[in-house]
Amino acid sequence: MLEKISNLNHLAILELIRKEKEISRADIAKKVNLTPASITKITKKLIAQNILKESKIGTTSGGRPPILLTLNSKAGYVIGINLAPGYLEGTVGTLKGELKEIKKIDLTKDVQKEEVLLSITVMIDHFMKGYKDIPLYGIGLAFHGLVDSRDGVSIYAPYYGWNDFNIKKLLQMKYHTNIKVDNDVNAMAIGQKSYLRMKEHQNFILVNLSEGIGASIVNDNMILRGSGSVAGEIGHIVVSEKSSRRCKCGKLGCLETYISHGALLDKAKEKNLNFKNIDEMLSNGGIEVQKIVDSSGKYLGKVLGDLVNIINPEYIYLIGELAEKREDFIKKVEDEIKKSALEYSRNNLKVEKITLGSKMALLGAVTMVIDELFTKK
């Protein structure tokens, strides 16, 4: 099994194949400091262990065409769980990072920790039953709110109102497997890093726009976590000192009180506009909704402009309905960044939306476990 592999040469080859998706033995030898004979010997062993497989015949400009190697999707699986405001979803992922099956259940705002734990274990048991013939390499969890990723503790989940939920300890006691836990926005960033594996840019800010507002900052391919693992809480930056809007954190005028889903719907009600949900609101083309969207883009753009001056990212990724449904919102964010950030800091900066939605958090939850499997011990 992969979890027993500690040989650095084996891990170097596996990580290269994971990055390239498909690659020949000859090309492996060019990129890894090993002889062709060693490459052949190692890959033969990994094929025998069902970790690698020969995928197809490659192209060549002359001579015998090479056989390409790839990771074996049936070598094992990882379970990914995403606990978001209002729902819980889970998936099964392969070692290639492919998501095979997704299940989702709705949760009420007053749900208790014990009920969430039960829902998570029922979902995990469902997946394990369906994949009992291949090994489980671990479980990755993306949790809404503040998370201590090192100890696997949900420090504070503002939507659900709980503190200090040691989900990692509880799941390890039941399943005796590798458990990884992180904040949902960091999980999205990990998923985005995996999605961008073949690209060079690895300096970006990812912003999640939903019931809460959070960011994950990736600098030189590393997530900025901070001393207490709670970096990126941009939703609690005060954007209006004269505001009467009180945030869940207790402060007045936080960014979250202006651009979260609940805040947007509240603003609409103040204008005597009643919508069933955020999708209905953002689909409305009226002038009053336009004003709310423009104002939201301005607030977020100002905050991100300050971050651009500090972090100097290549990309800003926006995820959530506000970015997906309103191109005018993205344009307003870009315009405000131009006003707030130094020209040198924003040179070549691109602002883009991510349309995978919550699937990005699931991909990140799966990738957390896979990354550790392929890390040189």
Coordinates of C-alpha atoms in Angstrom, one line a residue, residues 13-22 31 71 197-199:
I13 CA 8.6 9.1 -9.2
L14 CA 5.1 9.0 -7.9
E15 CA 4.9 12.8 -7.3
L16 CA 6.2 13.4 -10.9
I17 CA 3.6 11.0 -12.4
R18 CA 0.9 12.7 -10.3
K19 CA 2.0 16.1 -11.6
E20 CA 2.3 15.0 -15.3
K21 CA -0.8 12.8 -15.3
E22 CA 0.8 10.5 -17.9
K31 CA 13.4 14.6 -14.7
L71 CA -1.5 6.4 -11.3
R197 CA -0.8 21.8 -10.9
M198 CA 0.6 22.2 -14.4
K199 CA 0.7 26.0 -14.3

